[in-house]
C-alpha cells in the first residue's frame, strides 16, 4: 500500500507550507517509503510541520532530538517537543514524556508527573504506558503501591501489545502504533479521493459502465429464430 505515497506530490505541497504534507514527507524519509531513507531530510520536514503545530510531527521530532536522528542529540529539545505533542493528546508523546519525567532525562525528575502522563497515555490504549503504569503501581513509584491496579494494567498491556502486533504492518521498534494508524488513515483518505475522482468521471456521462454480462444485439438469424419460437409457443408476433 505504500505506493500511494506520491513523493513528487508531497514535495510540492510541503514546499507550499502544507503541514500534513510536510509531516508525510518526513515520514517517508524516515521509513524509506518510495524514497531512500534520509535522517536529515526526515528531521527537516518534521521540524517544519512541528513548528506549525502538527501533533504527529511534534512527537516524531521529539524522537529525533532524543536519539540524535538527523539532528544533534538534545534531551531538552526532545522534552520540549514531546510536551507540545502530549499537550495535544498524542498518546505516544504522553508515554515518552512520562518516561522523561521518571528518568529525569531532559527535565527535572518527577515520579508523580511521570505517573500522570503514563495514565493519560494508558487511557488511550498505549501498551508501553500501560506497562509503565502497572510497574509504578507494583513498586509504588509516584503513586501508592497497589497490587490490584498493578495486575490490571500489566495484564492490559499484554493484551494491547498482542493486538498492536496483529495490526501493525511494520516490524520496526521506532514505528509506533500511532505511526501505523496514521499511515492507514492516510491510505484510506487517498483511496477515498481516488473513488470520488472515478465517480466524477462518469457523472456527466449518459452511458454508465455495464454491470454484469454485456448484452449484444441480435443477429438477423437469431431474430428470425426468436420469432419462430414465439409463434410455436402461441405468442403474438409483432409485425415490423
Tab-separated table of N, CA and C in Angstrom, residues 148-232:
chain	number	residue	atom	x	y	z
A	148	UNK	N	-3.522	-4.751	43.042
A	148	UNK	CA	-4.656	-4.982	42.137
A	148	UNK	C	-4.536	-4.098	40.895
A	149	UNK	N	-4.207	-2.825	41.083
A	149	UNK	CA	-4.049	-1.920	39.944
A	149	UNK	C	-2.843	-2.319	39.100
A	150	UNK	N	-1.799	-2.780	39.762
A	150	UNK	CA	-0.605	-3.229	39.038
A	150	UNK	C	-0.959	-4.401	38.131
A	151	UNK	N	-1.666	-5.378	38.680
A	151	UNK	CA	-2.060	-6.560	37.910
A	151	UNK	C	-2.965	-6.166	36.732
A	152	UNK	N	-3.892	-5.264	37.005
A	152	UNK	CA	-4.824	-4.816	35.968
A	152	UNK	C	-4.076	-4.207	34.783
A	153	UNK	N	-3.192	-3.251	35.062
A	153	UNK	CA	-2.515	-2.549	33.971
A	153	UNK	C	-1.473	-3.409	33.265
A	154	UNK	N	-0.810	-4.272	33.993
A	154	UNK	CA	0.171	-5.158	33.352
A	154	UNK	C	-0.530	-6.150	32.428
A	155	UNK	N	-1.678	-6.660	32.870
A	155	UNK	CA	-2.438	-7.580	32.020
A	155	UNK	C	-2.966	-6.853	30.789
A	156	UNK	N	-3.451	-5.629	30.981
A	156	UNK	CA	-3.957	-4.836	29.862
A	156	UNK	C	-2.857	-4.560	28.847
A	157	UNK	N	-1.637	-4.338	29.354
A	157	UNK	CA	-0.529	-4.032	28.453
A	157	UNK	C	-0.200	-5.219	27.550
A	158	UNK	N	-0.292	-6.427	28.114
A	158	UNK	CA	-0.028	-7.639	27.324
A	158	UNK	C	-1.090	-7.796	26.238
A	159	UNK	N	-2.341	-7.619	26.607
A	159	UNK	CA	-3.442	-7.725	25.638
A	159	UNK	C	-3.293	-6.687	24.524
A	160	UNK	N	-2.973	-5.460	24.923
A	160	UNK	CA	-2.863	-4.384	23.947
A	160	UNK	C	-1.675	-4.607	23.017
A	161	UNK	N	-0.583	-5.090	23.573
A	161	UNK	CA	0.599	-5.346	22.744
A	161	UNK	C	0.314	-6.424	21.707
A	162	UNK	N	-0.401	-7.458	22.098
A	162	UNK	CA	-0.757	-8.521	21.154
A	162	UNK	C	-1.648	-7.962	20.041
A	163	UNK	N	-2.580	-7.111	20.422
A	163	UNK	CA	-3.473	-6.507	19.432
A	163	UNK	C	-2.684	-5.601	18.490
A	164	UNK	N	-1.759	-4.833	19.052
A	164	UNK	CA	-0.943	-3.926	18.234
A	164	UNK	C	-0.092	-4.700	17.236
A	165	UNK	N	0.462	-5.820	17.671
A	165	UNK	CA	1.306	-6.629	16.795
A	165	UNK	C	0.513	-7.197	15.633
A	166	UNK	N	-0.746	-7.531	15.883
A	166	UNK	CA	-1.605	-8.056	14.816
A	166	UNK	C	-1.934	-6.974	13.797
A	167	UNK	N	-2.063	-5.728	14.278
A	167	UNK	CA	-2.491	-4.640	13.409
A	167	UNK	C	-1.337	-3.956	12.688
A	168	UNK	N	-0.160	-3.948	13.292
A	168	UNK	CA	0.949	-3.172	12.747
A	168	UNK	C	1.673	-3.923	11.644
A	169	UNK	N	1.855	-3.268	10.519
A	169	UNK	CA	2.459	-3.903	9.344
A	169	UNK	C	3.975	-3.849	9.350
A	170	UNK	N	4.554	-2.975	10.158
A	170	UNK	CA	5.998	-2.788	10.125
A	170	UNK	C	6.643	-3.366	11.370
A	171	UNK	N	7.696	-4.140	11.177
A	171	UNK	CA	8.450	-4.706	12.284
A	171	UNK	C	9.625	-3.767	12.561
A	172	UNK	N	9.360	-2.656	13.204
A	172	UNK	CA	10.366	-1.639	13.458
A	172	UNK	C	10.037	-1.001	14.797
A	173	UNK	N	10.966	-1.069	15.752
A	173	UNK	CA	10.686	-0.578	17.092
A	173	UNK	C	10.420	0.930	17.112
A	174	UNK	N	10.900	1.637	16.086
A	174	UNK	CA	10.682	3.079	16.027
A	174	UNK	C	9.381	3.432	15.325
A	175	UNK	N	8.733	2.426	14.749
A	175	UNK	CA	7.471	2.647	14.033
A	175	UNK	C	6.347	2.339	15.007
A	176	UNK	N	5.804	3.379	15.635
A	176	UNK	CA	4.804	3.175	16.676
A	176	UNK	C	3.446	2.810	16.084
A	177	UNK	N	2.564	2.358	16.958
A	177	UNK	CA	1.215	2.034	16.530
A	177	UNK	C	0.524	3.289	16.005
A	178	UNK	N	0.817	4.430	16.613
A	178	UNK	CA	0.232	5.680	16.123
A	178	UNK	C	0.728	5.988	14.714
A	179	UNK	N	1.999	5.649	14.430
A	179	UNK	CA	2.511	5.806	13.064
A	179	UNK	C	1.705	4.933	12.117
A	180	UNK	N	1.470	3.686	12.533
A	180	UNK	CA	0.732	2.756	11.682
A	180	UNK	C	-0.704	3.243	11.463
A	181	UNK	N	-1.336	3.719	12.557
A	181	UNK	CA	-2.703	4.237	12.436
A	181	UNK	C	-2.735	5.422	11.481
A	182	UNK	N	-1.714	6.257	11.595
A	182	UNK	CA	-1.652	7.422	10.708
A	182	UNK	C	-1.511	6.974	9.257
A	183	UNK	N	-0.613	6.022	9.027
A	183	UNK	CA	-0.402	5.502	7.680
A	183	UNK	C	-1.695	4.915	7.125
A	184	UNK	N	-2.399	4.141	7.942
A	184	UNK	CA	-3.652	3.517	7.496
A	184	UNK	C	-4.693	4.575	7.154
A	185	UNK	N	-4.815	5.597	8.015
A	185	UNK	CA	-5.783	6.669	7.764
A	185	UNK	C	-5.439	7.418	6.493
A	186	UNK	N	-4.151	7.650	6.284
A	186	UNK	CA	-3.721	8.387	5.095
A	186	UNK	C	-4.062	7.595	3.833
A	187	UNK	N	-3.774	6.307	3.859
A	187	UNK	CA	-4.058	5.457	2.704
A	187	UNK	C	-5.559	5.415	2.440
A	188	UNK	N	-6.365	5.299	3.517
A	188	UNK	CA	-7.825	5.291	3.351
A	188	UNK	C	-8.305	6.586	2.719
A	189	UNK	N	-7.757	7.719	3.175
A	189	UNK	CA	-8.154	9.018	2.620
A	189	UNK	C	-7.802	9.110	1.144
A	190	UNK	N	-6.588	8.636	0.794
A	190	UNK	CA	-6.157	8.690	-0.594
A	190	UNK	C	-7.048	7.810	-1.469
A	191	UNK	N	-7.412	6.631	-0.966
A	191	UNK	CA	-8.250	5.726	-1.746
A	191	UNK	C	-9.655	6.302	-1.902
A	192	UNK	N	-10.159	6.993	-0.858
A	192	UNK	CA	-11.467	7.641	-0.955
A	192	UNK	C	-11.445	8.712	-2.029
A	193	UNK	N	-10.340	9.481	-2.091
A	193	UNK	CA	-10.209	10.521	-3.109
A	193	UNK	C	-10.204	9.910	-4.508
A	194	UNK	N	-9.513	8.768	-4.651
A	194	UNK	CA	-9.476	8.088	-5.954
A	194	UNK	C	-10.872	7.644	-6.364
A	195	UNK	N	-11.641	7.112	-5.404
A	195	UNK	CA	-13.004	6.670	-5.696
A	195	UNK	C	-13.871	7.846	-6.137
A	196	UNK	N	-13.712	8.990	-5.452
A	196	UNK	CA	-14.502	10.169	-5.806
A	196	UNK	C	-14.161	10.654	-7.215
A	197	UNK	N	-12.863	10.599	-7.563
A	197	UNK	CA	-12.449	11.015	-8.901
A	197	UNK	C	-13.045	10.087	-9.960
A	198	UNK	N	-13.081	8.784	-9.675
A	198	UNK	CA	-13.663	7.822	-10.618
A	198	UNK	C	-15.142	8.110	-10.833
A	199	UNK	N	-15.840	8.438	-9.736
A	199	UNK	CA	-17.272	8.724	-9.838
A	199	UNK	C	-17.514	9.986	-10.661
A	200	UNK	N	-16.656	11.005	-10.462
A	200	UNK	CA	-16.815	12.264	-11.180
A	200	UNK	C	-16.634	12.079	-12.683
A	201	UNK	N	-15.805	11.114	-13.067
A	201	UNK	CA	-15.560	10.869	-14.489
A	201	UNK	C	-16.839	10.440	-15.206
A	202	UNK	N	-17.757	9.799	-14.470
A	202	UNK	CA	-18.952	9.236	-15.089
A	202	UNK	C	-20.222	10.036	-14.844
A	203	UNK	N	-20.160	10.988	-13.899
A	203	UNK	CA	-21.423	11.621	-13.506
A	203	UNK	C	-22.072	12.410	-14.642
A	204	UNK	N	-21.275	12.896	-15.608
A	204	UNK	CA	-21.841	13.634	-16.741
A	204	UNK	C	-22.017	12.753	-17.979
A	205	UNK	N	-21.696	11.462	-17.857
A	205	UNK	CA	-21.804	10.548	-18.994
A	205	UNK	C	-23.223	9.991	-19.084
A	206	UNK	N	-23.751	9.854	-20.324
A	206	UNK	CA	-25.092	9.285	-20.493
A	206	UNK	C	-25.056	7.772	-20.305
A	207	UNK	N	-23.971	7.137	-20.794
A	207	UNK	CA	-23.882	5.679	-20.701
A	207	UNK	C	-22.943	5.308	-19.573
A	208	UNK	N	-23.488	4.751	-18.490
A	208	UNK	CA	-22.667	4.300	-17.375
A	208	UNK	C	-22.083	2.938	-17.718
A	209	UNK	N	-20.992	2.524	-17.053
A	209	UNK	CA	-20.401	1.217	-17.325
A	209	UNK	C	-21.401	0.090	-17.094
A	210	UNK	N	-21.355	-0.924	-17.966
A	210	UNK	CA	-22.259	-2.059	-17.834
A	210	UNK	C	-21.837	-2.916	-16.664
A	211	UNK	N	-22.789	-3.234	-15.794
A	211	UNK	CA	-22.505	-4.133	-14.681
A	211	UNK	C	-23.097	-5.481	-15.030
A	212	UNK	N	-22.271	-6.517	-15.040
A	212	UNK	CA	-22.750	-7.844	-15.391
A	212	UNK	C	-22.439	-8.161	-16.839
A	213	UNK	N	-22.948	-9.297	-17.365
A	213	UNK	CA	-22.642	-9.720	-18.737
A	213	UNK	C	-23.108	-8.690	-19.747
A	214	UNK	N	-22.312	-8.445	-20.754
A	214	UNK	CA	-22.677	-7.475	-21.791
A	214	UNK	C	-23.733	-8.096	-22.704
A	215	UNK	N	-24.793	-7.307	-23.015
A	215	UNK	CA	-25.865	-7.787	-23.886
A	215	UNK	C	-25.611	-7.281	-25.296
A	216	UNK	N	-25.385	-8.201	-26.231
A	216	UNK	CA	-25.091	-7.817	-27.615
A	216	UNK	C	-26.364	-7.842	-28.452
A	217	UNK	N	-26.473	-6.991	-29.490
A	217	UNK	CA	-27.672	-7.002	-30.351
A	217	UNK	C	-27.799	-8.331	-31.084
A	218	UNK	N	-29.056	-8.730	-31.354
A	218	UNK	CA	-29.289	-9.994	-32.037
A	218	UNK	C	-28.902	-9.882	-33.507
A	219	UNK	N	-28.414	-10.982	-34.039
A	219	UNK	CA	-28.168	-11.037	-35.487
A	219	UNK	C	-29.505	-11.299	-36.170
A	220	UNK	N	-29.549	-11.180	-37.536
A	220	UNK	CA	-30.802	-11.429	-38.278
A	220	UNK	C	-31.299	-12.849	-38.052
A	221	UNK	N	-30.361	-13.839	-38.088
A	221	UNK	CA	-30.741	-15.244	-37.897
A	221	UNK	C	-31.326	-15.451	-36.504
A	222	UNK	N	-30.699	-14.843	-35.507
A	222	UNK	CA	-31.167	-15.007	-34.128
A	222	UNK	C	-32.542	-14.373	-33.964
A	223	UNK	N	-32.765	-13.230	-34.630
A	223	UNK	CA	-34.063	-12.563	-34.537
A	223	UNK	C	-35.148	-13.429	-35.154
A	224	UNK	N	-34.852	-14.043	-36.325
A	224	UNK	CA	-35.824	-14.906	-37.002
A	224	UNK	C	-36.149	-16.106	-36.134
A	225	UNK	N	-35.097	-16.686	-35.516
A	225	UNK	CA	-35.295	-17.864	-34.670
A	225	UNK	C	-36.161	-17.511	-33.466
A	226	UNK	N	-35.969	-16.300	-32.935
A	226	UNK	CA	-36.736	-15.862	-31.776
A	226	UNK	C	-38.213	-15.717	-32.128
A	227	UNK	N	-38.512	-15.220	-33.331
A	227	UNK	CA	-39.896	-15.046	-33.762
A	227	UNK	C	-40.575	-16.401	-33.952
A	228	UNK	N	-39.812	-17.376	-34.520
A	228	UNK	CA	-40.373	-18.718	-34.723
A	228	UNK	C	-40.722	-19.344	-33.382
A	229	UNK	N	-39.861	-19.142	-32.398
A	229	UNK	CA	-40.091	-19.722	-31.075
A	229	UNK	C	-41.358	-19.149	-30.461
A	230	UNK	N	-41.531	-17.833	-30.623
A	230	UNK	CA	-42.725	-17.193	-30.079
A	230	UNK	C	-43.979	-17.735	-30.751
A	231	UNK	N	-43.906	-17.957	-32.088
A	231	UNK	CA	-45.031	-18.481	-32.858
A	231	UNK	C	-45.416	-19.867	-32.372
A	232	UNK	N	-44.382	-20.704	-32.161
A	232	UNK	CA	-44.607	-22.081	-31.702
A	232	UNK	C	-45.273	-22.087	-30.328
